[in-house]
PDB file of C-alpha atoms in Angstrom:
ATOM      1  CA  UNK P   6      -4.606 -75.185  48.731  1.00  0.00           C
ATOM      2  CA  UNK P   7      -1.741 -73.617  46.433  1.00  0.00           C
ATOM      3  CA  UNK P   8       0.296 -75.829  44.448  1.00  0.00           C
ATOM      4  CA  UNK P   9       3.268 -74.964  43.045  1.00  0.00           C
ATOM      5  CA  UNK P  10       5.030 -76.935  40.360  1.00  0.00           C
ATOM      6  CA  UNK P  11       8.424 -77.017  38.562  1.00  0.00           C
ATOM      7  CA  UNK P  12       8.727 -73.282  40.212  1.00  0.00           C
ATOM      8  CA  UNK P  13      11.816 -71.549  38.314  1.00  0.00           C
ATOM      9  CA  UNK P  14      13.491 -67.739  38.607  1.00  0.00           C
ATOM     10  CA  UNK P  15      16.336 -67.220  36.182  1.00  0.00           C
ATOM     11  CA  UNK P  16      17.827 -63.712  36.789  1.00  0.00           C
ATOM     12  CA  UNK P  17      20.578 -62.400  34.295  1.00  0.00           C
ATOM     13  CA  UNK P  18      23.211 -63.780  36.942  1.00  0.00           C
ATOM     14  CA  UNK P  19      21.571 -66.167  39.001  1.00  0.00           C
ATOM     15  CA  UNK P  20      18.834 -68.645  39.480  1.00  0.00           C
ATOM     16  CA  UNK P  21      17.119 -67.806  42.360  1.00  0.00           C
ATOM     17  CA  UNK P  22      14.323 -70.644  42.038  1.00  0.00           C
ATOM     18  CA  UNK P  23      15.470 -74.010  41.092  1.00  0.00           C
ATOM     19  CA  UNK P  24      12.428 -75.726  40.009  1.00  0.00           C
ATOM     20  CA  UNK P  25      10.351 -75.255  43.466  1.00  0.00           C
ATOM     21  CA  UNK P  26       7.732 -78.279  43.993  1.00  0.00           C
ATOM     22  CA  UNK P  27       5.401 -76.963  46.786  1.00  0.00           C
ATOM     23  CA  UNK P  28       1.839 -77.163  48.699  1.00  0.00           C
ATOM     24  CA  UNK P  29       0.304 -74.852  50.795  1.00  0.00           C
ATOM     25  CA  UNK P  30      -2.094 -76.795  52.571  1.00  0.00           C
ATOM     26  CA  UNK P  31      -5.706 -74.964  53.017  1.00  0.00           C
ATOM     27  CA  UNK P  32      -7.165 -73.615  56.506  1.00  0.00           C
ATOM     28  CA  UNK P  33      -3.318 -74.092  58.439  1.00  0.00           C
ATOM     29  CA  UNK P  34      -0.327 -71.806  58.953  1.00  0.00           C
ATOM     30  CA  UNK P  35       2.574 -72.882  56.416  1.00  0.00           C
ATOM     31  CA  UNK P  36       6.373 -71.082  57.929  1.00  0.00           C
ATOM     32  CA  UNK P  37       8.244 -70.664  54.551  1.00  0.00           C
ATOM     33  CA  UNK P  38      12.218 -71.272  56.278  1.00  0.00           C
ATOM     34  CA  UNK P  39      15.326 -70.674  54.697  1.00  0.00           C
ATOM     35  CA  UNK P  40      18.613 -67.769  55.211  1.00  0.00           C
ATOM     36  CA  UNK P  41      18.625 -64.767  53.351  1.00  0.00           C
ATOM     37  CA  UNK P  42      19.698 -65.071  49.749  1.00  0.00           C
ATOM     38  CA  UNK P  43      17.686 -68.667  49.825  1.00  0.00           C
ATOM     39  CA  UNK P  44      14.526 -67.406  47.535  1.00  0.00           C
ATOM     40  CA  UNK P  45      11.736 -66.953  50.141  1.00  0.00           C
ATOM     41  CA  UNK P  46      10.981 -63.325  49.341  1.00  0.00           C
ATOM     42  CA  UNK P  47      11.227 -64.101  45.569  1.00  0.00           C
ATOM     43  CA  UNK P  48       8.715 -67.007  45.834  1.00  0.00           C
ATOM     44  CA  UNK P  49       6.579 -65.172  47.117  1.00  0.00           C
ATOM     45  CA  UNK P  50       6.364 -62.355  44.665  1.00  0.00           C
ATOM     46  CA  UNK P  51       6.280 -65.457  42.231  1.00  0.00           C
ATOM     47  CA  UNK P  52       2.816 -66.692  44.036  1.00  0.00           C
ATOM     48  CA  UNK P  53       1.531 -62.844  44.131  1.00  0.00           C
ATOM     49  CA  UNK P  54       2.198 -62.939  40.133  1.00  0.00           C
ATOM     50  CA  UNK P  55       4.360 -59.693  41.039  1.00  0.00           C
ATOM     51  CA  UNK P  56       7.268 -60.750  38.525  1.00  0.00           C
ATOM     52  CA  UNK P  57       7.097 -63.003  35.623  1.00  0.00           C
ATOM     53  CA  UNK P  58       8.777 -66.926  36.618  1.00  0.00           C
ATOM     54  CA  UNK P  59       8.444 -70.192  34.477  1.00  0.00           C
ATOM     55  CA  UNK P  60       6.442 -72.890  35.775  1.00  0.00           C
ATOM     56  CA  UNK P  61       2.793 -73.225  37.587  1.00  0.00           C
ATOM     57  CA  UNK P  62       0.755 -72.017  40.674  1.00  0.00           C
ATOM     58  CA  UNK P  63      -2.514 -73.183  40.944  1.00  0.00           C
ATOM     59  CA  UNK P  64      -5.143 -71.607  43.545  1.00  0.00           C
ATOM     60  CA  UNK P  65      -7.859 -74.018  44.867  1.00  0.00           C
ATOM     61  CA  UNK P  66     -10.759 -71.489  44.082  1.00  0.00           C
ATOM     62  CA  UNK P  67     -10.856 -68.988  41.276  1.00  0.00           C
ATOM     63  CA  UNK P  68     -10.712 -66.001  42.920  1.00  0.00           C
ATOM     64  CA  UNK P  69      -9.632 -66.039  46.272  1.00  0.00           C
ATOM     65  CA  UNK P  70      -9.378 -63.212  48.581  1.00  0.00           C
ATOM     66  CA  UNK P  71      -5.223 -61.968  49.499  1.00  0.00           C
ATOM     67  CA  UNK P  72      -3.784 -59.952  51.413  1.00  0.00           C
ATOM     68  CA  UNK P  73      -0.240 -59.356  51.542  1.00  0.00           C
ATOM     69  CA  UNK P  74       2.230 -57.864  54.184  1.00  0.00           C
ATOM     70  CA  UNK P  75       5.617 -57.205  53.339  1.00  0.00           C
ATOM     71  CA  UNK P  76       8.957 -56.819  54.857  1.00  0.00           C
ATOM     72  CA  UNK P  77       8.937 -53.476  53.338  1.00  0.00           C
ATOM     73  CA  UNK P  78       6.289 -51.831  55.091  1.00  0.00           C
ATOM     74  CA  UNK P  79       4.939 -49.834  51.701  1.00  0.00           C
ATOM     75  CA  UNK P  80       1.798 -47.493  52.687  1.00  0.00           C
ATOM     76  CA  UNK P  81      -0.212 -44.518  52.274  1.00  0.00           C
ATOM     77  CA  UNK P  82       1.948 -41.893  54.253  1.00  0.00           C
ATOM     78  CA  UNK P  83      -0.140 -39.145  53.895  1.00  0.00           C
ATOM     79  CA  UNK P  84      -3.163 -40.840  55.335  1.00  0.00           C
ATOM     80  CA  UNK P  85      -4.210 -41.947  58.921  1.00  0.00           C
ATOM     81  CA  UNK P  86      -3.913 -45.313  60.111  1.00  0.00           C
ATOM     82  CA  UNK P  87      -7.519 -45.345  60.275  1.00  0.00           C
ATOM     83  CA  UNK P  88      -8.542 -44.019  57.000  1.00  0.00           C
ATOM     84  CA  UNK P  89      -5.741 -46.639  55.865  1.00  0.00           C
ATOM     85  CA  UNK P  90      -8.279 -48.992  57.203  1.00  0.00           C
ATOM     86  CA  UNK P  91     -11.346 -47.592  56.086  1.00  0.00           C
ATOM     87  CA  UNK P  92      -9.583 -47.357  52.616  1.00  0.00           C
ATOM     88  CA  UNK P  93      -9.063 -51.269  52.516  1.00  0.00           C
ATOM     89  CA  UNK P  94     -12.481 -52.293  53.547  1.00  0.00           C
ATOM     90  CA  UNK P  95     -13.603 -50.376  50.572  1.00  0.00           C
ATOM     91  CA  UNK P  96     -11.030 -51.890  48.996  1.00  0.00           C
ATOM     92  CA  UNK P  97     -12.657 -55.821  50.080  1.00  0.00           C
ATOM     93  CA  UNK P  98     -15.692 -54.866  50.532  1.00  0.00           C
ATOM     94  CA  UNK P  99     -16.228 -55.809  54.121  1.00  0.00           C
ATOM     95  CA  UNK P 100     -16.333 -53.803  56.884  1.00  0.00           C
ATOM     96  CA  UNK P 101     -17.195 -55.048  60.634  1.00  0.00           C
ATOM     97  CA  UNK P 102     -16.524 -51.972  62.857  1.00  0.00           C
ATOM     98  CA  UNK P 103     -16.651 -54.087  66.008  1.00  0.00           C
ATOM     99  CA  UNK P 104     -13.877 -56.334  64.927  1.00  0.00           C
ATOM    100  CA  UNK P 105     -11.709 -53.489  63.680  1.00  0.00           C
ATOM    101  CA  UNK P 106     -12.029 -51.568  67.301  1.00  0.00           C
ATOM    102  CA  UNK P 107     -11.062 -54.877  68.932  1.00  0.00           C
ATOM    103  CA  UNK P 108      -8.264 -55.388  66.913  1.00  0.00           C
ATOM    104  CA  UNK P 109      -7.348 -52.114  67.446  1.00  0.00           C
ATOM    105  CA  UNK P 110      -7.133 -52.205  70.635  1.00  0.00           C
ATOM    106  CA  UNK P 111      -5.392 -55.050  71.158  1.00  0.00           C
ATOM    107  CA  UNK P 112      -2.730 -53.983  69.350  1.00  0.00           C
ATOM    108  CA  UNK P 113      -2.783 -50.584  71.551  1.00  0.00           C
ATOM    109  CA  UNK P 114      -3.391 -48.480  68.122  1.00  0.00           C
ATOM    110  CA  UNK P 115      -6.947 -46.720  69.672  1.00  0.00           C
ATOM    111  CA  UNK P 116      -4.557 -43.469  70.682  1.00  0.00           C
ATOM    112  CA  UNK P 117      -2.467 -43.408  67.684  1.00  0.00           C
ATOM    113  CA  UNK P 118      -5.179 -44.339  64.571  1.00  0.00           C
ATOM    114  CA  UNK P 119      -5.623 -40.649  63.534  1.00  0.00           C
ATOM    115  CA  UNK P 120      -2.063 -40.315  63.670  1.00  0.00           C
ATOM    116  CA  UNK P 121      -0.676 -39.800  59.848  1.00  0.00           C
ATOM    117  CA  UNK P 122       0.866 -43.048  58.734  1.00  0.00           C
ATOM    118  CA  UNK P 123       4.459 -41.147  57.799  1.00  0.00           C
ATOM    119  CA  UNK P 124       4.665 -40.545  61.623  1.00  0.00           C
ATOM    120  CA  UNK P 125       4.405 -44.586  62.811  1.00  0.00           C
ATOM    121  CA  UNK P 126       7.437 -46.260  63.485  1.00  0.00           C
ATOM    122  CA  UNK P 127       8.096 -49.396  61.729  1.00  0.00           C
ATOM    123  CA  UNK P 128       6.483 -51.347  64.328  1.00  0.00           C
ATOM    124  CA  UNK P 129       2.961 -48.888  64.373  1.00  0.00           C
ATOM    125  CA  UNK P 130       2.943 -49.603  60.368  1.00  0.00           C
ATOM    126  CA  UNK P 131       3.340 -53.503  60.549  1.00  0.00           C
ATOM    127  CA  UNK P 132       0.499 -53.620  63.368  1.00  0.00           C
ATOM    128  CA  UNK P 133      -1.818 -51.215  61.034  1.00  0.00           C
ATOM    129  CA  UNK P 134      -1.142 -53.895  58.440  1.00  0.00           C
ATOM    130  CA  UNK P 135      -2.373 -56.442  61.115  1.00  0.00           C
ATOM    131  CA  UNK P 136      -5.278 -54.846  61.835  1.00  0.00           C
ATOM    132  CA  UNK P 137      -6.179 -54.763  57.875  1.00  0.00           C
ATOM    133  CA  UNK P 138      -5.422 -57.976  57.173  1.00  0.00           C
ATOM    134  CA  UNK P 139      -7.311 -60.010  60.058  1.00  0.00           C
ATOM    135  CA  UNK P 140      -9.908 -57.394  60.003  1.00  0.00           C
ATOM    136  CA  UNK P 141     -11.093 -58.171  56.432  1.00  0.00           C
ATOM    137  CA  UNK P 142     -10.250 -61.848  57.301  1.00  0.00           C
ATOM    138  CA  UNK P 143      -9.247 -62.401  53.508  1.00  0.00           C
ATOM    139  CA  UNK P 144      -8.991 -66.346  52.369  1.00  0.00           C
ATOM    140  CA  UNK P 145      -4.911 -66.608  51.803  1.00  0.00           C
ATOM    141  CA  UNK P 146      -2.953 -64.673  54.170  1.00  0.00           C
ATOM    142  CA  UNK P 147       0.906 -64.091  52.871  1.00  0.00           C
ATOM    143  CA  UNK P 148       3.249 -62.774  55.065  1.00  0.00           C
ATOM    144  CA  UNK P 149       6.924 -61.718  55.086  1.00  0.00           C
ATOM    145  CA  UNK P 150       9.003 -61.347  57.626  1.00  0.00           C
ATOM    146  CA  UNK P 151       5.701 -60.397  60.051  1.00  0.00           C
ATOM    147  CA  UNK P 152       7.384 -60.108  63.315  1.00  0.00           C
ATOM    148  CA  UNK P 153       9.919 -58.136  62.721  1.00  0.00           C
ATOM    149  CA  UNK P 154       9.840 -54.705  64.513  1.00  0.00           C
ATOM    150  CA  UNK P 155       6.728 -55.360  66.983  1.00  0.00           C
ATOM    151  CA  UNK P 156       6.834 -55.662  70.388  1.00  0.00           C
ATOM    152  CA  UNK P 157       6.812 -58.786  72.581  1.00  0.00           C
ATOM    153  CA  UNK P 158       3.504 -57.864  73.701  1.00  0.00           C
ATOM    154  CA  UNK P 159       2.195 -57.192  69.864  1.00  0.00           C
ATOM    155  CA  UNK P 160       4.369 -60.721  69.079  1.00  0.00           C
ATOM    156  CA  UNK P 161       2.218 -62.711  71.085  1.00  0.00           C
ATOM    157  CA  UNK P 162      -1.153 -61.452  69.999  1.00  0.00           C
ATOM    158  CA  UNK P 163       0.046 -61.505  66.381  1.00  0.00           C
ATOM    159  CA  UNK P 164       0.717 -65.368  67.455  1.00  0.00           C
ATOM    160  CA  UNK P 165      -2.051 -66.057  68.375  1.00  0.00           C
ATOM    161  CA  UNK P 166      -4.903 -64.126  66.058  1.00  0.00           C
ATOM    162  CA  UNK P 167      -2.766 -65.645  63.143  1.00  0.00           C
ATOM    163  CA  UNK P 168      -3.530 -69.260  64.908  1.00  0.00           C
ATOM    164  CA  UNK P 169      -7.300 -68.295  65.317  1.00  0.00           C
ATOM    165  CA  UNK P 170      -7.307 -67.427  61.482  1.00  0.00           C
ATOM    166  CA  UNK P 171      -6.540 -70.900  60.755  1.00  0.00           C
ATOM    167  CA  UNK P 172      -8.545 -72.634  62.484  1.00  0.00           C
ATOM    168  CA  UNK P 173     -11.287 -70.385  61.139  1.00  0.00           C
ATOM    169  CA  UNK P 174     -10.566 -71.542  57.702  1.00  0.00           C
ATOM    170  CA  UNK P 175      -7.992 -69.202  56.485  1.00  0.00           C
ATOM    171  CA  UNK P 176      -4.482 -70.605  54.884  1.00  0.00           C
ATOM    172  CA  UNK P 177      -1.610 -68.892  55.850  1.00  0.00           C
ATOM    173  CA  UNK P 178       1.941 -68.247  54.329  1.00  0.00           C
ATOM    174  CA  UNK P 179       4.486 -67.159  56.522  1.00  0.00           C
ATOM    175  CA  UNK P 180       8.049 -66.590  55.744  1.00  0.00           C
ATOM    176  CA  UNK P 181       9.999 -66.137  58.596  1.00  0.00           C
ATOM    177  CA  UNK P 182      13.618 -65.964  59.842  1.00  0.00           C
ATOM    178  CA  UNK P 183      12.746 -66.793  63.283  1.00  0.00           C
ATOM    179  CA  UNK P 184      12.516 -70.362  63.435  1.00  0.00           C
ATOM    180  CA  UNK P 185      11.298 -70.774  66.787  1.00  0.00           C
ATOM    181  CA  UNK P 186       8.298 -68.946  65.887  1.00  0.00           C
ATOM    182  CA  UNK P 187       7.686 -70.763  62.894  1.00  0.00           C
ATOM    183  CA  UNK P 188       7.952 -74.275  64.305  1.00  0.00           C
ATOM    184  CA  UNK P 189       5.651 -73.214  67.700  1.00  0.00           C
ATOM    185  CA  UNK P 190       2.688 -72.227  64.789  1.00  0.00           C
ATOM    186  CA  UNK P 191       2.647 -74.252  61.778  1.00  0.00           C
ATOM    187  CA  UNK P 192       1.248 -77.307  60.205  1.00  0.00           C
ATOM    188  CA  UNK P 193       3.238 -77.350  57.230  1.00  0.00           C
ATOM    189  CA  UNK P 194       7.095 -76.246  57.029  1.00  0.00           C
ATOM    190  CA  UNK P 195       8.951 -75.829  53.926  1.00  0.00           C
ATOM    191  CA  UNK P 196      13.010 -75.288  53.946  1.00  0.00           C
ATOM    192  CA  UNK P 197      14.439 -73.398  51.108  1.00  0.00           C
ATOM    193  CA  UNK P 198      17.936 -72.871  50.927  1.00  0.00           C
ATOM    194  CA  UNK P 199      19.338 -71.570  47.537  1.00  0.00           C
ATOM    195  CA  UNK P 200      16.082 -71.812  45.421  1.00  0.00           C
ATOM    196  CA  UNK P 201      15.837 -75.442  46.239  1.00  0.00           C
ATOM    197  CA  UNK P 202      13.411 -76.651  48.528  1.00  0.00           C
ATOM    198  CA  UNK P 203      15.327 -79.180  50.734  1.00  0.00           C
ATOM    199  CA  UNK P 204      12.693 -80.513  53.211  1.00  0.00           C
ATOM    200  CA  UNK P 205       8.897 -79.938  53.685  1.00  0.00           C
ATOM    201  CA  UNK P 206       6.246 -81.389  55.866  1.00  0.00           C
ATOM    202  CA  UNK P 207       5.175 -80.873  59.508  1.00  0.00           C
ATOM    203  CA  UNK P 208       7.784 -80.164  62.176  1.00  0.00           C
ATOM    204  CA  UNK P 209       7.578 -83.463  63.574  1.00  0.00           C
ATOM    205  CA  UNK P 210       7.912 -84.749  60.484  1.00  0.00           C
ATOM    206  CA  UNK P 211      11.168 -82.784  59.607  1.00  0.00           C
ATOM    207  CA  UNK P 212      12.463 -83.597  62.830  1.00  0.00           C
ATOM    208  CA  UNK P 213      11.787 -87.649  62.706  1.00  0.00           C
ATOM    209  CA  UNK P 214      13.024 -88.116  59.160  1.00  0.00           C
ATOM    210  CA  UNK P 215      16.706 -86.180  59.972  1.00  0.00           C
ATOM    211  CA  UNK P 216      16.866 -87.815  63.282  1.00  0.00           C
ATOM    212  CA  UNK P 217      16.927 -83.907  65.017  1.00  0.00           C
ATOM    213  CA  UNK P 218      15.091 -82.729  68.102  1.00  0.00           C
ATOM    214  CA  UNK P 219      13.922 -79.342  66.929  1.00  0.00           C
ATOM    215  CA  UNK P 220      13.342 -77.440  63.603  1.00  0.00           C
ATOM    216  CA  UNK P 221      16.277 -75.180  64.019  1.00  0.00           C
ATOM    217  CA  UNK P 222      18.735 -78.496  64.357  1.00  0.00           C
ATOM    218  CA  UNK P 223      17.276 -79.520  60.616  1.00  0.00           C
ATOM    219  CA  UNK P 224      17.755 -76.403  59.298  1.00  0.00           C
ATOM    220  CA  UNK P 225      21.495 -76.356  60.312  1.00  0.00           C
ATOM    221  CA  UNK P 226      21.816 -80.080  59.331  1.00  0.00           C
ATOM    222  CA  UNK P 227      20.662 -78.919  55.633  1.00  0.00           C
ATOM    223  CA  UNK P 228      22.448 -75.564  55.342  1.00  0.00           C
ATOM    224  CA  UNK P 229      25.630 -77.299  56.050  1.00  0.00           C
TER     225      UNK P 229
END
């Protein structure tokens, strides 16, 4: 689990985390919800220890194993996407070639690994990010904005191996603007709209306690 306590962000003209509260339950998928401008991305960078915040995250385990896919697909153009992958094994310290050429294939990379990265399209990088992460199955998965530029048919399997991942023990953080996606996958929700956290629990939960019949009805009930 991560626990996150009394959370807070001052920038010179803003406050862009308002005392956050949160847990991020072990071994399940949490969807981190909110519009843009609401914090997600800067919570995140707060959990990573990426920028300097006042309050308290606490890890369940000393030294647990991330890895980290941003919106911002930043990589190593002037390598291929598979000594990208070779580079992050050594990175870990794992390396399971079978899994890596099934992952690679299902995401239809096999023709286009010894491509140089600068020539992937924005969808080729996220899905060599993919590959990375699930290949070196790390303990705390955190990712931003993760479906954004693959295909349906890369949507689904992404869907799916992040759902395996969880039930295999690994905890998940997923912020995500498509809330359909979110609420279909995870455990554990939590809404933040304007650094405040407004609702979490699990989508049933959401939905019982503001009397709505899906997650995307409570999340236009609260960003009223």
């Amino acid at each position: 689990m991560i626990s996150i306590q009394n959370l807070i962000k001052q920038y010179p003209k803003t406050m862009a985390l308002k005392g956050v509260d949160v847990s991020i339950p072990r071994g399940k998928i949490t969807g981190l919800v909110g519009p843009n401008g609401s914090g997600k991305t800067t919570l995140i960078q707060c959990i990573l220890e990426h920028i300097s915040y006042e309050g308290e995250v606490r890890w369940n385990s000393n030294d647990p194993s991330i890895f980290f896919i941003p919106d911002e697909n930043i990589l190593p153009d002037l390598l291929s996407g598979y000594e990208y992958l070779i580079f992050i094994e050594n990175i870990y310290g794992i390396k399971n070639n079978a899994l890596k050429q099934d992952l690679l294939e299902r995401y239809d990379m096999v023709h286009d690994k010894d491509k140089m990265i600068q020539s992937y399209s924005y969808g080729m990088k996220k899905k060599i990010q993919l590959i990375a992460a699930l290949m070196i199955a790390p303990d705390v998965l955190i990712l931003d904005e993760i479906f954004r530029g693959l295909d349906i048919e890369a949507i689904l399997n992404t869907k799916q191996l992040l759902v395996e991942f969880a039930l295999n023990g690994g905890t998940i953080l997923l912020s995500s603007h498509d809330i359909l996606a979110v609420e279909q996958m995870s455990a554990h929700i939590v809404l933040l709209i304007k650094g405040d956290v407004k609702a979490q629990g699990s989508p049933a939960q959401l939905c019982d306690v503001h009397a709505k019949e899906s997650l995307e009805e409570v999340f236009v009930f609260l960003n009223a």
